[in-house]
Amino acid sequence: MEKKSVVVIGAGSTGAATIRDLSMRGIDAVLLERGDLCSGTTGKCHGMLHSGGRYVPQDKEGASECIRETKILFKIAPHLIEVTGGMFVGFEEDEKADPNFKDKKLQGCKECGIPVEEISVKKALEIEPSLSPEITSALWIPDEGSLHEFHFVCYMCLDAKRHGADIRPYNEVLEILRDGKTVTGVRVKDHIKDRIYEIRSEAIISASGPWAGKIAKMAGANVPINPTPGVMVVVNRRVVNHVINRLRKATDGDIILPHHTTAIIGTTSWPVDDPDKLPTPKDHVERMIKDGTRMIPIVEKCRLLRAYSAARPLIGLKDVPGRDISRTFEAFDHEKIDGIKGFITITGGKMCTARAMAEAAVNLACNKLGIRAECTTDKEPIIGYDEEIDVAKLSEEYGLVKLYTQRAVDRLGPLTRKALDPIKSAPYRGCWLCTDEFVTRAEIEYAVKNLWGHYIYDIRRRTRQSMGTCRGGTCSHVVAGIQVEEFNWDPVDVHADLMSILKLRWAGDKLLLWGDNLRQYKLNEAIYSCLGNYDKLGKGLPFSMPVFGELPW
Amino acid sequence: MVGKDFDVLVVGGGASGLISAIYLAKKGLNVGLIKKASGATQMTSGLFDVLGYMNDELVFNPIEGIKRLTKEKMGHPYSIVGEENVIEELKEATSFFKKIVAEANYSYEGELSKNILTITPLGTYKPTCLAPKWMYLNVLGFRKSKLLFVGVRNYVGVNPVYVARSFNSFLLPSLVKIDKEVEAQAEATYMYVPGLEEGAATSFDVGIALDDQENLKEFASRLSKDAKGVDFLFLPALGYKKPMENQRYLKDELGTEVIELPSVVPSIAGRRLTLALEDAAVKSGVKVHDACKGLSAIRSNGECTAIRASYGGSEIEMEASAFILATGSYIAEGLVMEKNGVKEPLFEIPISTPPNETYSEWAKKEPFPSAGHPSSFFGVNVDKTMRPLSNQKVFCDNLFACGSILAGYDYATEKSGLGVCAVTALIAAKEAGEYIK
């Protein structure tokens, strides 16, 4: 029987931060995730690095946590964030609705220690030329930006692995084992190896976001969690260079921010019972486009790549509207709440406060285990960031076009050298297979070997292959070939996996299937139906990945 | 008709536009052709599909398949041409096509009465009817055959290991179900193409490198060891300008059949086919205007008199006695999908879509449904003279449409692309010629 001091459930930002914290304190721990790393809420979030400005004046607690943690991320994760600065922009209708809102926002920011400055409309338009000239007021908040969610999670896991932790994606907790009212371990299904096993542990930390209620129930405990989804729409271009918020009480469709090569518009808010059943309603998508266009008029003319929804893990009561629930987090000690010994839930919060959430949960676990170890996660950079990478030099060394090296550095940061090194002895590994996101074969192989990439859909998270304008059409079959050639996949399984990623991409594309998106689809159809004949031969192929809840088609 | 620029003006530079223009020019007419770019034909694999599937069933004899189709699928372009005419017209269209590309040194092989199954670079098979001579191969003909898939190490588009292993474990079992005599074993190897050893290569680079005699000679000697005992050797590209000569050379040198795989986008075979047709068009006297985008049509008294076009940045009017609309489907933007409907932007021919529906109803749940998406069947409705219809009435007396802009069929799932293009192009051309007499 396998034994661990602590089992962490859920590999989103909170779970990854928790396993990192545990391992850095020398605690023997394992991270279990039913799907891929970052495949839940974190993987589908806005990717926003919050100053906290969005949550004042109504939620000063949540806002203060955001600014404190964002400043820590500046130090420990400079390669995972893009600090662009942000603006709050108001329109005439916003001022009419609440004439004092701007002053309340300014005052709230001041109270929470969030740097803010009122700027003229002229200045705002100079900073962000794509803004609507109809704005009537603007605030500048320097500490805003985006956080590369997948790499944030993945590199915290790498850090944990370096400190001795065990990271197990596709290992689903089926049951929480108890001895009376004390948790003693978990029964787990390994979906890849298709086996069921048990782990004994002294404590279990559930870091399962909107699934926290489901997991707590397994332990006989209770968490007041409201899964509250929101819809997001991805614009094909970086139509903004800064995070743009609407200067009004937080509501639907009031954020648009730059994210890698795209911009993301968000979002809506409605309660659901089950985070595994998330629709992306058409009227929400249309509202996002309309609201995004109000702030950034060219949005309407742009190609919109994809729409999707993700569930926020809001803590609170069922009858309180999602927008009014604090974004603060809470570590639940179930021994005190429900009398379930050894079980902790950490949920609520934001991606950017993951580290603080982990600290709170691990402190609690340490108390229970009688371990005295200090948290150092706010001091040590994630995966030992130190090196400035010279893109020109590296390009020459590997014989790569500089753009490819630069994009690899954007994704891989300090791991770039390790990922691209095989190109030196085998130059063909430097061949590109994605001209949207500029991905080389070496990076695909590194993602499988070193970053827990298993299915093609997972490789996408690590490399951004298929996230560009081709929607997976031109690159996915190439990755399928690599899976067979390098990683010995059975071709039948790879055909199924290839169809699976294309189905998942399609689920987001088909919500926006007009204009150039339809044209792109028709090109992919030319490859996979017209030539590949998958419309006929693919009929019997199963969905390759384990399915939780509902498939989006 | 004095003073018109052309007898017939063809709009569109894909297969259907070029075929109709060449046909009319060869009849001695003054033909103009405008194209905003090289059409979507260059995205195709090089295979000439006629009818590969009928209601999900593999079609082995396209002639028989089309006869059935004309009885069952009323709005299909083949049915509009008519049960009594379509086979003869198709025979004429395909032999005309074969003849004109052969003049550009590009040979297609195959018969309308027989579909073959080809291996694709995705490790699957697909039915097709005609194919370039060096691509024409029926996998159902394998009898104890040894296959070797050769990849180019620095070209990622075709992975020979994937194709070979897929052939053995995915394709072969389904081929045996079709014909139990089929027996074959596939292997794979990688090579560098001489003159192309550094950096990343495309299929075009491979083709161009092999067009060089020295490179080809060296490539043959690199292949010779692996080719021993092999019956069929597959390459991702055999040449850009000289695929046929290169095939012959390699076959003689290696003592094995050498086959080029159909192309995956960006497609060398699609590009070559487009070039061959463009070459044939220019040689037959078609006045080809590249980078010339049709903007709108000028109409009076039920006739079109001219097309307003943007040509090299300036706007011009091009007059003709008859017009052929061959602007393609969604990819080439002959049809434009908007949120609430489909537009034909040049003539503004109304495109009918089901009432009270929008884009979201026109896509099925899965990306590649075997019966196609509803949006694929939208397009220009025509009568049997290929005149576009608006509310069942002829839209314009001297306008004819052909190719993938037509309603009522889905080239992707039926595998009927170039067949429909060629036959409708031929009829549009004949009718336009008839009209201006």
Coordinates of C-alpha atoms in Angstrom, one line a residue, chain A residues 282 285-286 289 300 399 426-428 430-433 441 474 477-478 480-482 484-486 488-492 494-495 498-499 502-503 506-507 510-516 518-519 521-539 541 552-553, chain B residues 36 43 45 47 49 53 56 120-127 153-157 159 161-162 165-166 169-171 190 192 199-202 262-265 329-333 337-339 358-361 363-370 373 375-376 410-415:
Chain A
K282 CA -25.5 31.5 -27.6
V285 CA -21.8 34.8 -26.6
E286 CA -23.6 37.4 -28.5
I289 CA -19.4 40.5 -28.6
E300 CA -17.1 43.4 -34.2
G399 CA 19.6 27.2 -36.4
A426 CA 19.0 16.1 -34.7
P427 CA 18.3 19.3 -36.6
Y428 CA 15.0 18.0 -38.0
G430 CA 13.8 22.2 -35.2
C431 CA 11.2 21.8 -38.0
W432 CA 8.1 23.9 -37.4
L433 CA 4.7 22.3 -37.5
R441 CA 8.8 19.4 -33.2
T474 CA -2.9 21.9 -40.1
H477 CA -2.3 15.4 -37.7
V478 CA 1.4 16.2 -37.6
A480 CA -0.6 12.5 -34.3
G481 CA 2.3 11.3 -36.4
I482 CA 4.8 12.2 -33.7
V484 CA 3.0 7.2 -33.2
E485 CA 6.6 7.6 -34.3
E486 CA 8.2 8.8 -31.0
N488 CA 4.7 4.3 -29.8
W489 CA 1.0 5.1 -29.8
D490 CA -1.2 2.5 -31.5
P491 CA -2.3 4.2 -34.8
V492 CA -6.0 3.3 -34.1
V494 CA -4.1 8.1 -32.5
H495 CA -6.8 8.3 -35.1
L498 CA -6.9 13.2 -33.5
M499 CA -10.6 13.2 -34.0
L502 CA -10.7 18.3 -33.5
K503 CA -14.1 17.6 -31.9
W506 CA -14.9 22.4 -32.9
A507 CA -17.1 22.7 -29.8
K510 CA -19.0 26.3 -33.9
L511 CA -20.5 28.9 -31.7
L512 CA -18.8 31.5 -33.9
L513 CA -19.2 29.8 -37.3
W514 CA -19.5 32.7 -39.7
G515 CA -17.1 34.6 -41.9
D516 CA -13.5 33.6 -41.7
L518 CA -16.4 29.1 -41.4
R519 CA -13.7 29.5 -44.1
Y521 CA -13.4 25.2 -40.9
K522 CA -13.9 24.4 -44.6
L523 CA -10.2 24.2 -45.0
N524 CA -10.0 21.7 -42.1
E525 CA -12.9 19.8 -43.6
A526 CA -10.9 19.6 -46.9
I527 CA -8.0 18.0 -44.9
Y528 CA -10.0 15.7 -42.7
S529 CA -13.2 14.9 -44.6
C530 CA -12.4 15.5 -48.3
L531 CA -8.9 14.0 -48.1
G532 CA -8.7 12.1 -44.8
N533 CA -12.2 10.6 -45.2
Y534 CA -12.7 10.7 -41.5
D535 CA -16.3 11.6 -42.0
K536 CA -16.7 8.0 -43.0
L537 CA -13.7 6.1 -41.4
G538 CA -13.9 8.0 -38.1
K539 CA -17.4 7.0 -37.3
L541 CA -13.7 5.7 -33.3
P552 CA -19.9 19.4 -25.4
W553 CA -21.6 17.8 -28.4
Chain B
K36 CA -8.6 37.7 -57.4
M43 CA -5.9 23.6 -51.9
S45 CA -5.1 17.0 -53.1
L47 CA -7.3 13.7 -56.9
D49 CA -13.3 12.8 -57.3
Y53 CA -20.0 7.9 -51.5
D56 CA -22.6 6.6 -46.6
T120 CA -3.8 9.4 -47.9
P121 CA -1.0 11.1 -46.0
L122 CA -3.2 10.9 -42.9
G123 CA -2.9 7.1 -42.9
T124 CA -6.5 6.6 -44.2
Y125 CA -8.0 5.6 -47.5
K126 CA -10.4 7.5 -49.7
P127 CA -12.2 6.7 -52.9
R153 CA 13.2 14.0 -42.6
N154 CA 12.9 17.8 -42.5
Y155 CA 9.4 17.9 -44.0
V156 CA 6.8 17.4 -41.2
G157 CA 3.6 17.2 -43.4
N159 CA 5.0 11.1 -41.4
V161 CA 6.0 5.9 -39.8
Y162 CA 2.4 7.0 -39.0
R165 CA 1.7 1.7 -39.1
S166 CA -1.7 3.0 -39.7
S169 CA -3.2 -1.9 -38.2
F170 CA -6.0 0.5 -39.1
L171 CA -6.5 0.3 -42.9
Y190 CA 13.2 8.5 -43.7
Y192 CA 17.0 13.7 -46.7
G199 CA 16.3 23.8 -42.2
A200 CA 12.6 23.0 -42.5
A201 CA 11.2 21.9 -45.9
T202 CA 7.8 22.1 -47.5
P262 CA -2.1 12.8 -52.5
S263 CA -1.1 16.2 -51.0
V264 CA -2.2 17.7 -47.8
V265 CA -2.5 21.5 -47.5
S329 CA -17.7 28.3 -52.3
Y330 CA -16.9 29.6 -48.8
I331 CA -13.1 29.1 -48.9
A332 CA -12.8 31.3 -52.0
E333 CA -15.5 33.6 -50.9
M337 CA -21.5 33.1 -44.4
E338 CA -23.0 35.8 -42.3
K339 CA -24.6 35.4 -38.9
T358 CA -29.0 31.2 -38.2
Y359 CA -25.4 30.0 -38.4
S360 CA -25.7 27.9 -35.3
E361 CA -28.4 25.7 -36.8
A363 CA -23.5 23.2 -38.2
K364 CA -24.0 19.7 -36.8
K365 CA -22.8 18.7 -33.4
E366 CA -19.6 17.0 -34.6
P367 CA -17.0 18.5 -36.9
F368 CA -17.0 15.9 -39.6
P369 CA -20.5 14.4 -39.9
S370 CA -20.7 11.7 -42.6
H373 CA -23.3 20.1 -42.5
S375 CA -24.3 25.0 -44.6
S376 CA -22.4 22.9 -47.1
D410 CA -21.3 18.5 -50.5
Y411 CA -18.0 17.8 -52.2
A412 CA -16.3 16.9 -48.9
T413 CA -18.5 14.1 -47.8
E414 CA -19.7 12.8 -51.2
K415 CA -16.1 13.0 -52.6

